[in-house]
Amino acid sequence: MPDLSVSDLTVEYSSGGYVARPIDGLDLLTSAGSLTLLMGPSGCGKTTLLSCVGAMLTPTRGAVRFGDIDVTNLAGAAMTSYRQSGVGFVFQGFNLVSSLTVLENVMVPLWAARVPRREARDRATALLERVGLEGRAKDRPGDLSGGQQQRVAIARALAMDPPMILADEPTAHLDYIQVEDVIRLIRELATGERIVLVATHDHRLMPLADQILELSKGFGAVARPPERRHLAAGEEVFAQGSVSDLIYVVESGEIEIVRERSDGGTDPVSTSHPGQYFGEMGPICGLPRSATARAVAPSDVVGYTVRDFREQIGPSSIGSLLSEGAPQ
C-alpha cells in the first residue's frame, strides 16, 4: 500500500519583484486508506501543495514521494502516466465540459488513456451509479445543481481508479443541502489503498478526517505567556514566508522590517523602536509573514498572541492597527 511522503518542501516564486514562499520546509506523511485535510486561509499554500503532489508544479526544493515514485523528479512519459493513472483531480470549479454530456465528461480521462470506447462507457456508467447520478447520464452539466456537478467531477476523478485523489475546495460552492452527499462521498473515497488529500476551508469535513494539517493556523483565540527574546545585531525575529502567532513589541534596540526581492536583495519597509509593535498582519489574518524582521543592534522584544495583544491595546483598536501598521 503506497504512502505519501512530503519532505522539507519549499516553493518560491516572484510576486511583484519580491520573494513569495507559500510553502517553506513543509513535511507531511499520510498513509493509504486515509483522508487528510489541508486547512488554512487563501494564499497559505494549500493548492500549491496539491500541485506539487500532483506533479503539476516543481518545488524549489524538497521531495514528494508516493510509494516508490519520486514525484518531484518525474518527466516525460513517466510524468504523463502518473498524472493519468496515479492521481485523480477534483477541482473547486468542477471543470466540466459544458458541450459534453454527463457520461461523456466522466469518459474524458478514459479517452485520453485510449481505453476502448465500450469499456470506457461501461466504466463511466458504473461510476455515475456509484455517485448516485445514473439517471442523469445524458444531461449536460448546466442542467445539474452544484452538488450534482461536483459528484460528476468526483466520478471523473475515479475514472482511472487512481490510488490517490487530490481535491481542491470540493465543497466551496455548495450550500448545506448540496454538500451532504459530497462530504459523504469524499469520506468513502479514502478506503482500501486510496489516499485522499483535500484542500479546504470547510470545517464540516473535520470530523471525518484521519489527519488535519494546518498550513496557517487561526491564532486569534490562543493565549499563553509572552515570549521574551534578546537578539544580537542582525538576528532575525521572523523570516518572510514563515508562519507565527505572535505580534512583537520592542523593549529596547531597533528592529528593521525588510522585504526579500526575487533578485536576492532586500527593500526596507519600516523600522520599529522601543514601545512600538510590529508583525501584526500575519497573526491577525492567519497569513504567512510578508517581510523579514531583524535586529539592527542588540535588541529586546516581547511576543504576544493576538488575544493577549488585543487585551493590551483594546479590541476596538484592532481595525486601526491593521490600517496603520506596516505589512508583515
XYZ file of C-alpha atoms in Angstrom:
328
model
C 0.000 0.000 0.000
C 1.627 3.296 -1.088
C 2.167 6.089 1.424
C 2.575 9.749 0.559
C 5.673 11.442 1.953
C 6.456 15.153 1.617
C 9.858 16.183 2.994
C 11.234 19.703 3.555
C 9.097 21.053 0.707
C 9.688 24.683 -0.254
C 8.105 26.628 -3.098
C 9.332 30.113 -4.018
C 8.292 32.467 -6.780
C 8.460 36.157 -7.594
C 5.426 38.280 -6.681
C 5.720 41.893 -7.762
C 9.501 41.591 -7.676
C 9.562 40.140 -4.144
C 10.015 36.572 -2.963
C 6.786 34.740 -2.148
C 7.185 31.479 -0.263
C 3.733 29.891 0.188
C 5.366 26.651 1.371
C 8.537 26.703 3.439
C 10.074 23.463 4.722
C 6.808 21.518 4.923
C 6.728 17.859 5.997
C 3.750 15.514 5.608
C 3.290 11.758 5.887
C -0.062 10.147 5.151
C -0.965 6.501 4.741
C -3.087 4.525 2.311
C -6.763 4.469 3.187
C -6.688 7.868 4.870
C -8.364 11.248 4.410
C -6.050 14.209 5.067
C -7.310 17.795 5.179
C -5.094 20.760 4.303
C -6.603 23.717 6.104
C -5.884 27.418 6.245
C -6.871 30.728 4.593
C -6.431 31.566 0.915
C -2.779 32.053 -0.015
C -1.339 29.771 2.684
C -0.157 27.112 0.204
C -2.951 24.508 0.111
C -3.376 24.497 -3.681
C 0.388 24.840 -4.150
C 0.934 21.669 -2.125
C -1.693 19.782 -4.129
C 0.015 20.937 -7.346
C 3.376 19.583 -6.150
C 1.860 16.252 -5.113
C 0.044 16.028 -8.438
C 3.235 16.744 -10.451
C 1.693 19.958 -11.789
C 4.335 22.133 -10.109
C 8.014 21.522 -9.383
C 9.052 22.742 -5.913
C 12.095 24.905 -5.317
C 13.487 22.216 -3.051
C 12.365 19.213 -1.065
C 10.847 15.917 -2.134
C 7.461 14.325 -2.766
C 7.305 10.522 -2.826
C 4.235 8.391 -3.462
C 5.124 4.814 -2.725
C 8.246 4.145 -4.765
C 7.599 7.082 -7.134
C 9.818 10.163 -6.784
C 7.171 12.672 -7.891
C 9.455 15.728 -7.851
C 11.776 14.181 -10.461
C 9.162 12.829 -12.875
C 9.496 13.813 -16.522
C 8.227 12.818 -19.945
C 6.191 9.624 -20.250
C 6.586 8.799 -16.544
C 5.012 12.145 -15.562
C 2.155 11.668 -18.040
C 1.478 8.180 -16.710
C 1.464 9.411 -13.112
C -0.982 12.221 -13.890
C -3.278 9.934 -15.894
C -3.456 6.862 -13.685
C -1.761 7.696 -10.375
C -3.782 10.755 -9.378
C -7.392 11.883 -9.751
C -8.130 15.608 -9.516
C -11.312 17.217 -8.162
C -11.396 20.966 -8.815
C -13.136 23.775 -6.963
C -14.929 24.971 -10.101
C -15.872 21.434 -11.261
C -14.103 21.945 -14.645
C -16.741 20.006 -16.559
C -17.006 20.413 -20.335
C -20.347 22.112 -20.960
C -20.719 20.763 -24.516
C -20.409 17.123 -23.380
C -22.999 15.013 -21.611
C -22.516 13.950 -18.009
C -21.490 10.466 -19.164
C -19.025 11.871 -21.687
C -17.458 14.107 -19.040
C -16.698 11.052 -16.924
C -15.284 9.301 -20.004
C -12.771 12.077 -20.820
C -9.830 10.589 -18.831
C -10.582 7.177 -20.317
C -10.493 8.596 -23.837
C -7.183 10.305 -23.069
C -5.789 6.932 -21.918
C -7.092 5.301 -25.147
C -9.393 2.939 -23.311
C -11.716 1.206 -25.843
C -14.970 3.129 -26.215
C -17.308 0.375 -24.996
C -15.125 -0.308 -21.962
C -14.938 3.431 -21.240
C -18.729 3.770 -21.464
C -19.300 0.822 -19.135
C -16.780 2.172 -16.629
C -18.286 5.683 -16.702
C -21.812 4.309 -16.319
C -20.780 2.311 -13.247
C -19.150 5.398 -11.716
C -22.267 7.512 -12.229
C -24.222 4.810 -10.404
C -21.689 4.980 -7.597
C -22.200 8.733 -7.136
C -25.992 8.440 -7.461
C -26.377 10.043 -10.892
C -27.212 7.070 -13.093
C -30.366 8.824 -14.303
C -28.536 11.961 -15.474
C -26.054 10.409 -17.932
C -27.488 12.183 -20.991
C -27.858 15.582 -19.347
C -25.416 18.467 -19.760
C -23.544 19.918 -16.772
C -25.639 23.079 -16.944
C -28.756 21.028 -16.188
C -27.352 19.910 -12.832
C -27.114 21.555 -9.420
C -23.725 22.457 -7.985
C -23.686 19.391 -5.788
C -24.549 17.138 -8.725
C -21.818 18.710 -10.858
C -19.286 18.051 -8.107
C -20.402 14.416 -7.942
C -19.794 14.154 -11.702
C -16.327 15.643 -11.135
C -15.643 13.028 -8.444
C -16.775 10.246 -10.792
C -14.423 11.615 -13.458
C -11.544 11.682 -10.945
C -12.199 7.975 -10.274
C -12.271 7.024 -13.959
C -8.770 5.506 -13.982
C -9.182 4.093 -10.450
C -6.198 6.112 -9.150
C -4.588 5.284 -5.792
C -4.707 8.972 -4.796
C -7.384 11.687 -5.090
C -6.483 15.381 -4.780
C -9.454 17.687 -4.156
C -9.187 21.487 -4.134
C -12.031 23.111 -2.149
C -14.577 20.499 -3.313
C -17.389 21.953 -1.178
C -16.683 25.654 -1.758
C -19.689 26.405 -3.992
C -22.202 24.110 -2.302
C -24.950 25.017 0.161
C -25.770 22.936 3.213
C -28.256 20.806 1.274
C -25.957 20.082 -1.679
C -22.864 19.450 0.412
C -24.061 16.432 2.391
C -23.717 13.868 -0.405
C -20.358 15.272 -1.499
C -18.923 15.104 2.027
C -20.104 11.502 2.381
C -18.558 10.613 -0.996
C -15.196 12.151 -0.090
C -15.065 10.075 3.082
C -15.976 6.904 1.161
C -13.149 7.508 -1.328
C -10.497 7.164 1.384
C -10.897 3.432 1.797
C -8.759 0.429 0.986
C -5.476 1.555 -0.509
C -6.547 5.018 -1.700
C -5.234 8.277 -0.225
C -7.461 11.355 -0.364
C -5.891 14.790 0.134
C -8.340 17.707 0.401
C -7.525 21.426 0.483
C -10.418 23.135 2.225
C -11.752 25.932 4.409
C -14.754 23.757 5.263
C -14.803 22.763 8.936
C -17.706 20.379 8.233
C -15.130 17.919 6.888
C -13.002 17.914 10.042
C -14.849 15.181 11.992
C -14.372 12.785 9.062
C -10.632 13.323 8.602
C -7.906 10.928 9.673
C -5.352 13.754 9.687
C -5.533 17.544 9.577
C -2.606 19.716 8.517
C -2.983 23.398 9.402
C -0.863 25.275 6.878
C -1.662 28.553 8.588
C -3.405 28.376 11.931
C -6.205 30.600 13.138
C -4.434 32.277 16.038
C -6.979 34.685 17.442
C -8.194 32.606 20.385
C -4.800 31.372 21.567
C -3.348 32.706 24.808
C -0.049 31.881 26.519
C 2.693 33.710 28.421
C 4.548 36.429 26.481
C 7.709 35.300 24.718
C 10.733 37.434 25.542
C 13.741 37.381 23.234
C 17.137 39.044 23.285
C 18.528 39.480 19.769
C 22.067 40.072 18.588
C 22.615 42.586 15.791
C 21.464 41.024 12.513
C 19.467 38.225 14.191
C 16.014 37.590 12.709
C 12.795 37.800 14.704
C 10.943 36.109 11.855
C 11.550 35.417 8.174
C 9.497 36.313 5.135
C 7.127 33.437 4.331
C 7.213 31.956 7.840
C 4.106 31.451 9.974
C 3.789 32.604 13.585
C 1.037 33.591 16.014
C 2.982 36.380 17.726
C 2.843 40.175 17.487
C 6.020 41.786 18.797
C 6.699 44.880 20.888
C 10.198 46.408 21.028
C 11.526 46.882 24.567
C 14.995 48.071 23.599
C 17.084 48.422 20.481
C 15.834 48.741 16.915
C 14.073 46.293 14.549
C 14.061 46.744 10.777
C 11.431 45.216 8.509
C 12.645 44.336 5.012
C 11.203 42.523 2.016
C 13.273 39.996 0.125
C 13.404 40.701 -3.613
C 13.406 37.904 -6.150
C 16.893 39.018 -7.293
C 18.318 38.276 -3.821
C 18.342 41.845 -2.481
C 16.065 43.481 0.081
C 13.935 46.623 0.285
C 13.274 48.452 3.580
C 9.651 48.533 4.753
C 9.774 50.143 8.205
C 11.749 50.416 11.441
C 10.376 49.819 14.955
C 11.772 51.457 18.085
C 11.142 50.904 21.817
C 7.424 50.966 22.619
C 6.389 50.212 19.027
C 4.879 46.975 17.728
C 5.463 45.031 14.514
C 4.427 41.780 12.850
C 0.673 42.184 13.365
C -0.744 41.329 9.926
C 0.258 37.674 9.754
C -1.137 36.550 13.137
C -4.353 38.592 12.931
C -5.218 37.494 9.388
C -3.726 33.992 9.577
C -1.237 34.663 6.771
C 2.453 33.885 6.238
C 4.836 36.745 7.001
C 5.156 39.104 4.028
C 8.517 40.508 5.206
C 11.529 39.708 7.379
C 12.138 41.366 10.778
C 15.681 41.578 12.147
C 17.600 43.456 14.807
C 19.683 46.443 13.686
C 21.509 46.470 17.035
C 21.288 44.310 20.174
C 17.571 44.390 20.968
C 14.912 43.001 23.292
C 11.432 42.172 22.024
C 8.318 40.623 23.567
C 5.944 38.459 21.528
C 2.205 38.396 22.337
C -0.562 36.214 20.934
C -3.358 38.096 19.176
C -5.648 37.562 22.158
C -3.135 38.992 24.639
C -2.254 41.843 22.324
C -5.944 42.740 21.977
C -6.217 42.949 25.747
C -3.282 45.330 25.878
C -4.444 47.772 23.202
C -8.224 47.221 23.432
C -10.398 45.224 21.000
C -11.699 48.365 19.275
C -8.169 49.304 18.229
C -7.564 46.253 16.023
C -9.097 47.894 12.928
C -6.856 50.954 13.137
C -3.899 48.720 13.975
C -4.343 46.886 10.674
C -4.794 50.055 8.637
C -1.840 51.903 10.152
C 0.728 49.126 10.693
C 3.371 48.092 8.170
C 2.665 44.906 6.188
C 4.430 41.945 7.843
